[in-house]
mmCIF file with all atom_site columns, C-alpha atoms in Angstrom:
data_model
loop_
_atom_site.group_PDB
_atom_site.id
_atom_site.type_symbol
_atom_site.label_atom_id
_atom_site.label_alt_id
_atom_site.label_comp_id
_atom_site.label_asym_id
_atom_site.label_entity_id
_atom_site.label_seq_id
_atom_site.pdbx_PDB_ins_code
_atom_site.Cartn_x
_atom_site.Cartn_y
_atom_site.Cartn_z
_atom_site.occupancy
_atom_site.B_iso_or_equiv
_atom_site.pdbx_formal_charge
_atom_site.auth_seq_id
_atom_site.auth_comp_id
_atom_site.auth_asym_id
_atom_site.auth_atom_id
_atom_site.pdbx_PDB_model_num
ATOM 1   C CA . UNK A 1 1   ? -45.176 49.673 -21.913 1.00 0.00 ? 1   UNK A CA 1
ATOM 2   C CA . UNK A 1 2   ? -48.561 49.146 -21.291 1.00 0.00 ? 2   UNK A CA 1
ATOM 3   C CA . UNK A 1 3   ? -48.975 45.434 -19.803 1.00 0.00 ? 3   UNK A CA 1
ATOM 4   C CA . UNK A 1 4   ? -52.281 43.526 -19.861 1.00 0.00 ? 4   UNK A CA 1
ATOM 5   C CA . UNK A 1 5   ? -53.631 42.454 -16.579 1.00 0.00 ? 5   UNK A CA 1
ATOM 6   C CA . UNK A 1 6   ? -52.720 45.314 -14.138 1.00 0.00 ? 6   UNK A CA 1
ATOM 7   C CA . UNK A 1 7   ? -54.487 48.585 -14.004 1.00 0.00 ? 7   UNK A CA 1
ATOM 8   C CA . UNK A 1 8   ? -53.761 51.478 -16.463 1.00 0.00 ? 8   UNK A CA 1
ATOM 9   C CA . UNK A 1 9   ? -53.538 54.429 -14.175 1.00 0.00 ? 9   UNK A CA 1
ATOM 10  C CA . UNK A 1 10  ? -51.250 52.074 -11.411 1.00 0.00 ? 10  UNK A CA 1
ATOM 11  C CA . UNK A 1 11  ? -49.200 51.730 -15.095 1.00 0.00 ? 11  UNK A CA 1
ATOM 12  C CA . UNK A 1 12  ? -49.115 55.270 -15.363 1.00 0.00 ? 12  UNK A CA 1
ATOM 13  C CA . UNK A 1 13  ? -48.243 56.023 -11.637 1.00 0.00 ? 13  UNK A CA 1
ATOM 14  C CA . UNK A 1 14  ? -45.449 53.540 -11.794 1.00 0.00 ? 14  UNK A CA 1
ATOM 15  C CA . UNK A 1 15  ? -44.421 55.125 -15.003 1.00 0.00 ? 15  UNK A CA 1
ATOM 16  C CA . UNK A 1 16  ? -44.111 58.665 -14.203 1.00 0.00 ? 16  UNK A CA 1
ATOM 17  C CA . UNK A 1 17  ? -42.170 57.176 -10.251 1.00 0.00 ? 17  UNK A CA 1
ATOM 18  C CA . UNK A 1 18  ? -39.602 55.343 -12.496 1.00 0.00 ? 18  UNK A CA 1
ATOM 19  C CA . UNK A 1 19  ? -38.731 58.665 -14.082 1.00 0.00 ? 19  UNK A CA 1
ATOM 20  C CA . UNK A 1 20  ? -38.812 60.292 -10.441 1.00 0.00 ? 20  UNK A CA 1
ATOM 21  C CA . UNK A 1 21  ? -36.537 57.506 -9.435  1.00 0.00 ? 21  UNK A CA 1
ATOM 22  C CA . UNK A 1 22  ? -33.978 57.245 -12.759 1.00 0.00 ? 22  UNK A CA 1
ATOM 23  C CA . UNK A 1 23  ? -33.791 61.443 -12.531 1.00 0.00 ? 23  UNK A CA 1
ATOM 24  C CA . UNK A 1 24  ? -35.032 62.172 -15.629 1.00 0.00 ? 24  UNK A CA 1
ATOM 25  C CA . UNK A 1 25  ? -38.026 63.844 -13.485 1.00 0.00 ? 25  UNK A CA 1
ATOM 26  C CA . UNK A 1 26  ? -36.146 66.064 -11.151 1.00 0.00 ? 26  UNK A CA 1
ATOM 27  C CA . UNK A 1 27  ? -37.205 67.459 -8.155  1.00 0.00 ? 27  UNK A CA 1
ATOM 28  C CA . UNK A 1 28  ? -39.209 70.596 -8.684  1.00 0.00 ? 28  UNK A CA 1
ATOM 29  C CA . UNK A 1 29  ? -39.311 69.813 -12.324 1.00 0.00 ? 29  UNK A CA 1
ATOM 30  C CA . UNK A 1 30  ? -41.935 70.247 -14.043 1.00 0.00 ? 30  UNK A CA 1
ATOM 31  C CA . UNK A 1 31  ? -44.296 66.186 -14.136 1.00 0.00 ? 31  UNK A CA 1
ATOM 32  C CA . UNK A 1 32  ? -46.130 65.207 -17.131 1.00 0.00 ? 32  UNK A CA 1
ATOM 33  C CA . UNK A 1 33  ? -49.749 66.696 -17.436 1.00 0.00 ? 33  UNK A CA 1
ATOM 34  C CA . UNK A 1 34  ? -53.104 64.395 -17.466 1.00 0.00 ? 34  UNK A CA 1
ATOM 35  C CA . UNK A 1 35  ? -53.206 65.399 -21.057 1.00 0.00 ? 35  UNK A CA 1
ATOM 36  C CA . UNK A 1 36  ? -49.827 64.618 -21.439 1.00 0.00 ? 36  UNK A CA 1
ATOM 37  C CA . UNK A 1 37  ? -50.142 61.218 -19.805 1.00 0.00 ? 37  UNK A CA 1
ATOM 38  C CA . UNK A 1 38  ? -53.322 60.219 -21.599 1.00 0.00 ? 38  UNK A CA 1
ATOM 39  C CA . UNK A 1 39  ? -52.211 61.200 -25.612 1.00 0.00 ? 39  UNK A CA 1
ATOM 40  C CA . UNK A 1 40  ? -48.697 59.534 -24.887 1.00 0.00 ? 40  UNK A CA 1
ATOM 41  C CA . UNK A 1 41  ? -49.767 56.273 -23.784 1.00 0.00 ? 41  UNK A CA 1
ATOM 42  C CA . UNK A 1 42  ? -53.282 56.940 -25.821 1.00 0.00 ? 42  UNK A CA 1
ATOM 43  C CA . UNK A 1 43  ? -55.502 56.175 -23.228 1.00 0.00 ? 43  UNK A CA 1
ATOM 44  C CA . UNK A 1 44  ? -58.528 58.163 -21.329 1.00 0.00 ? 44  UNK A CA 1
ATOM 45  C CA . UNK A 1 45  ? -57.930 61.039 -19.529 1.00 0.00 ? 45  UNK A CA 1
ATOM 46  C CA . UNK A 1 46  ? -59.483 60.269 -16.535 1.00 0.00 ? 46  UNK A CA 1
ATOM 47  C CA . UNK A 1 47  ? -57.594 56.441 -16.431 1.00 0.00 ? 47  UNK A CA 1
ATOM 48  C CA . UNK A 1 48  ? -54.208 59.117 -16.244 1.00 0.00 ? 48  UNK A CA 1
ATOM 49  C CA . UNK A 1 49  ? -55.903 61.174 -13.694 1.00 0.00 ? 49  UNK A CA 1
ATOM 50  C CA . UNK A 1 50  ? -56.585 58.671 -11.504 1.00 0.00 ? 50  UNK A CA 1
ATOM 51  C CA . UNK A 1 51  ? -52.602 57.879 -12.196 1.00 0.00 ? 51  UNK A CA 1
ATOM 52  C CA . UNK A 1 52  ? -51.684 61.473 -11.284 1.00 0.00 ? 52  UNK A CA 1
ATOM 53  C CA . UNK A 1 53  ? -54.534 61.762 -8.561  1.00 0.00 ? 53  UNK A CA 1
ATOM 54  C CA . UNK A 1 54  ? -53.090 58.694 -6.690  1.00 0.00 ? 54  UNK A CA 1
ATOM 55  C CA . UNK A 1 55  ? -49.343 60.444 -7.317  1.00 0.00 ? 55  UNK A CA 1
ATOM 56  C CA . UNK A 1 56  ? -50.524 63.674 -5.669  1.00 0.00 ? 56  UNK A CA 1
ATOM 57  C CA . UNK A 1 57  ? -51.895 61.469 -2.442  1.00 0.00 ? 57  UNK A CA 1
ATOM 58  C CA . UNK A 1 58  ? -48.806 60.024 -1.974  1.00 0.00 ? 58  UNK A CA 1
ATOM 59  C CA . UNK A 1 59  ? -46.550 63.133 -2.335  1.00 0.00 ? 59  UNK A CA 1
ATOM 60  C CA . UNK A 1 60  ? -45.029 62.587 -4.789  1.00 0.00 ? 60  UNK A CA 1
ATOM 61  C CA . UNK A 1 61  ? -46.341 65.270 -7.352  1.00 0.00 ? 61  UNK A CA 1
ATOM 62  C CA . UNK A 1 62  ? -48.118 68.258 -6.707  1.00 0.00 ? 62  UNK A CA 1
ATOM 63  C CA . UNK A 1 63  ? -49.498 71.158 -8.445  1.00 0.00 ? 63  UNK A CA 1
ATOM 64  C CA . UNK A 1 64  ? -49.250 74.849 -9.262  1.00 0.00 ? 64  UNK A CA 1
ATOM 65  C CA . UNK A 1 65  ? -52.322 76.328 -10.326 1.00 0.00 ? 65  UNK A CA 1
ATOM 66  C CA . UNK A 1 66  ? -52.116 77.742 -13.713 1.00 0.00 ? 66  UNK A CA 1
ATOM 67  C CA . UNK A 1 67  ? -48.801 76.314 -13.990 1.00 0.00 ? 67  UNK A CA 1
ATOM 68  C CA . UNK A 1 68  ? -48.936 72.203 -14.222 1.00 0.00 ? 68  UNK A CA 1
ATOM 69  C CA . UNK A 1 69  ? -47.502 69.206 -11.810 1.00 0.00 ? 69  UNK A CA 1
ATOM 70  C CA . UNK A 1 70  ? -44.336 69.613 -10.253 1.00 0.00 ? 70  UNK A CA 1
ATOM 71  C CA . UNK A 1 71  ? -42.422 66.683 -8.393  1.00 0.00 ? 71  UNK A CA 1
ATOM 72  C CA . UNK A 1 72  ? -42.212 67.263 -4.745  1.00 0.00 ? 72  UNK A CA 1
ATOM 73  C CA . UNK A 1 73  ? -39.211 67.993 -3.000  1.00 0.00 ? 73  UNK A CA 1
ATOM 74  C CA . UNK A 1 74  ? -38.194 64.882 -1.468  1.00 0.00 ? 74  UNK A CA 1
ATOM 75  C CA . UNK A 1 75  ? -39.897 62.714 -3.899  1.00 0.00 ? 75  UNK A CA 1
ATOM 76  C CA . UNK A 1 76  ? -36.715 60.352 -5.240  1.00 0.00 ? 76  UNK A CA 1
ATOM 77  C CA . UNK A 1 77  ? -36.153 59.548 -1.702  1.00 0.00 ? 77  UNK A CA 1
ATOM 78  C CA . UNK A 1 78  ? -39.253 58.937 -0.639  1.00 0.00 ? 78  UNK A CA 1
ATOM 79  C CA . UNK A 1 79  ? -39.945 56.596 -3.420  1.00 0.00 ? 79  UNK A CA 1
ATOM 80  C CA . UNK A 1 80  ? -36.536 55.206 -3.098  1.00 0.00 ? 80  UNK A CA 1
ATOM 81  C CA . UNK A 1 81  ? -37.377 54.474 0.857   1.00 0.00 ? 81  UNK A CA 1
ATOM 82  C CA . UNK A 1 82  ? -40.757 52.773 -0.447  1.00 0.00 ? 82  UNK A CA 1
ATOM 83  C CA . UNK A 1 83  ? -39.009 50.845 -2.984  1.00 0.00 ? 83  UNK A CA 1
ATOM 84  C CA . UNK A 1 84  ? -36.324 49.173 -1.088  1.00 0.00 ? 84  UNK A CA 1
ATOM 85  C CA . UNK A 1 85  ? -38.829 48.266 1.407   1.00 0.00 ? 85  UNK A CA 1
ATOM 86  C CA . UNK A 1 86  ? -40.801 46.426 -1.196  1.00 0.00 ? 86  UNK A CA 1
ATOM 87  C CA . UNK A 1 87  ? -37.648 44.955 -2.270  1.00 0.00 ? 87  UNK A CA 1
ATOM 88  C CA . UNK A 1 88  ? -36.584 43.678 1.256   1.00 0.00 ? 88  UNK A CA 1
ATOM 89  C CA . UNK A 1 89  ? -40.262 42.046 1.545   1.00 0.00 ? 89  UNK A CA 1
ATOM 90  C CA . UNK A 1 90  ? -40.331 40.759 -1.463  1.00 0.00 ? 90  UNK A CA 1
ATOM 91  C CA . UNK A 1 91  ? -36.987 39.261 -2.032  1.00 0.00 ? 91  UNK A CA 1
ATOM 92  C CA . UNK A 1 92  ? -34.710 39.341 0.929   1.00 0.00 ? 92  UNK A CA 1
ATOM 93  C CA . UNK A 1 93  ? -37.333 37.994 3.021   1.00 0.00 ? 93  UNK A CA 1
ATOM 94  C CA . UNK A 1 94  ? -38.130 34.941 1.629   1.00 0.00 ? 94  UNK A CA 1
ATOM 95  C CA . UNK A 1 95  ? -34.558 34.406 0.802   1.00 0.00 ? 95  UNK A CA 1
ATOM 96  C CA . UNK A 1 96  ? -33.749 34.574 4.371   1.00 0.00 ? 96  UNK A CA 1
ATOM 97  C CA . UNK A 1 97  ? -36.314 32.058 5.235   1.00 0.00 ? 97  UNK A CA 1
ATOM 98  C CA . UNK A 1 98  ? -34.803 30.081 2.829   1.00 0.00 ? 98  UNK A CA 1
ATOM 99  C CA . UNK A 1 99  ? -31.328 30.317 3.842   1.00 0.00 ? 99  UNK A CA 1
ATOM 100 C CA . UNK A 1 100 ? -32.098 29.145 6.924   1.00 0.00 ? 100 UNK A CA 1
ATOM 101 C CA . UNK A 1 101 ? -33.799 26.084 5.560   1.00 0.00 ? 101 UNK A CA 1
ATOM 102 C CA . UNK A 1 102 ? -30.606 25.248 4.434   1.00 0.00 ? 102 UNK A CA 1
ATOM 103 C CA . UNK A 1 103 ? -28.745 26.329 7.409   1.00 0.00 ? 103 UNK A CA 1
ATOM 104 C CA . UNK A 1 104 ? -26.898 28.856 5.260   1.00 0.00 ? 104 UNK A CA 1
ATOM 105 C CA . UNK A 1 105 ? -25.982 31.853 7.490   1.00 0.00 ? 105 UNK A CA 1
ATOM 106 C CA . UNK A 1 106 ? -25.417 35.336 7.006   1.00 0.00 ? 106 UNK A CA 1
ATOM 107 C CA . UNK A 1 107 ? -21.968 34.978 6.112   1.00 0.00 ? 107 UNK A CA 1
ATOM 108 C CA . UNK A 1 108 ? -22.747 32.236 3.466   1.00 0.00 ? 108 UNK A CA 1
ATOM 109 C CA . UNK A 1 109 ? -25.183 34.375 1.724   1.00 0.00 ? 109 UNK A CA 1
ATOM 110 C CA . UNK A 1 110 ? -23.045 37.193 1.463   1.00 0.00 ? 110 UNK A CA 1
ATOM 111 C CA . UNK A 1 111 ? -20.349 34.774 -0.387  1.00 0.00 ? 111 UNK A CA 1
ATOM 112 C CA . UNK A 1 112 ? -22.982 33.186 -2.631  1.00 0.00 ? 112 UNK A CA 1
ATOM 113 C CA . UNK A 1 113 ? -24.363 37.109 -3.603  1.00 0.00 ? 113 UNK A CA 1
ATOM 114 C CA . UNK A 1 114 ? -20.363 37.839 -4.197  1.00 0.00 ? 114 UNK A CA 1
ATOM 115 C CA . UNK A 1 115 ? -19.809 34.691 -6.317  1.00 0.00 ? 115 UNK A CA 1
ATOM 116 C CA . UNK A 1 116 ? -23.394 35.171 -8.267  1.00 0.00 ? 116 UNK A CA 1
ATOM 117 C CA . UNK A 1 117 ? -21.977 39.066 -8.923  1.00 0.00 ? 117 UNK A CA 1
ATOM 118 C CA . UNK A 1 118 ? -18.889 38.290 -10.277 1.00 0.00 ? 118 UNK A CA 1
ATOM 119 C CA . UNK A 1 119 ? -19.936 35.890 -12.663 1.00 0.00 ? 119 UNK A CA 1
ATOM 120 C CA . UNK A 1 120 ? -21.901 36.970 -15.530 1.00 0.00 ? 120 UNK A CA 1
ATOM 121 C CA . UNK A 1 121 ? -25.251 35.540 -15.719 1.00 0.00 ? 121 UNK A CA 1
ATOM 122 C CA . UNK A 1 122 ? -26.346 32.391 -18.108 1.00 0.00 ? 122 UNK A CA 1
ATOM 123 C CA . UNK A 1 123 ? -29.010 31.359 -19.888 1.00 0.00 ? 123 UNK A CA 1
ATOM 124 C CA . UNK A 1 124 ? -30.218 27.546 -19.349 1.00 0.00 ? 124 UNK A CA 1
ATOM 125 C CA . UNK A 1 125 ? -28.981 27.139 -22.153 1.00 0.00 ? 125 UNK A CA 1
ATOM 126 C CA . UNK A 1 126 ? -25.310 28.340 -20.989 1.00 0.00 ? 126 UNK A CA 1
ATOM 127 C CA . UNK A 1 127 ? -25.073 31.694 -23.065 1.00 0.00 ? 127 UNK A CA 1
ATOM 128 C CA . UNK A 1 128 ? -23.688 34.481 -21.271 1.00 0.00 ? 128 UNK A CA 1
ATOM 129 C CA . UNK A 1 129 ? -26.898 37.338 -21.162 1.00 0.00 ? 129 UNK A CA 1
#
């Protein structure tokens, strides 16, 4: 899980949102500890808390005193707002710029998308994936 090259505790953020996002962290339920965080992916507890830390700015997570981290009401949508913007900037925008390049319009996209969909995807090679 742990990739080379980016930050540990944006690892751990991102880690702990996926969950948030795939429901297996549901709202009010009870989030992973710094502890927690820190023996799973066997890494210092302050690289998780600055994880959970940057969780708790956004929202996301907060906590009960005494009690542990909680997701936040509203949490899956917020980070599903914040994700499909990222998504649109980093994928449907340049496509569109590219599409127009070509002088491919709206309509053309959305038949290239519906062709692309129906057919399962290939390696170069040819193999289906």
């Amino acid at each position: 899980m742990i990739e080379e090259g980016r930050a540990l505790f944006l690892q751990i953020a991102e880690s702990v949102e996926d969950s948030i996002v795939d429901g297996s962290l549901p709202e009010e339920g009870r989030a992973p500890s710094t502890n927690e965080l820190a023996g799973f992916y066997r890494i210092n507890p302050a690289t998780a808390a600055k994880g959970v830390a940057m969780l708790v700015d956004k929202g996301v997570i907060y906590k009960r005193r005494g009690i542990g981290m909680f997701v936040a009401p509203g949490a899956r949508e917020r980070l599903l707002a914040e994700r499909r913007a990222a998504f649109a900037d980093r994928y449907v925008d340049p496509l569109l710029a590219e599409a127009r390049k070509l002088g491919l319009g709206a309509e053309d996209l959305t038949d290239l998308i519906r062709d692309r969909a129906a057919v399962p995807a290939t390696t170069p090679e040819g193999d289906a994936r």
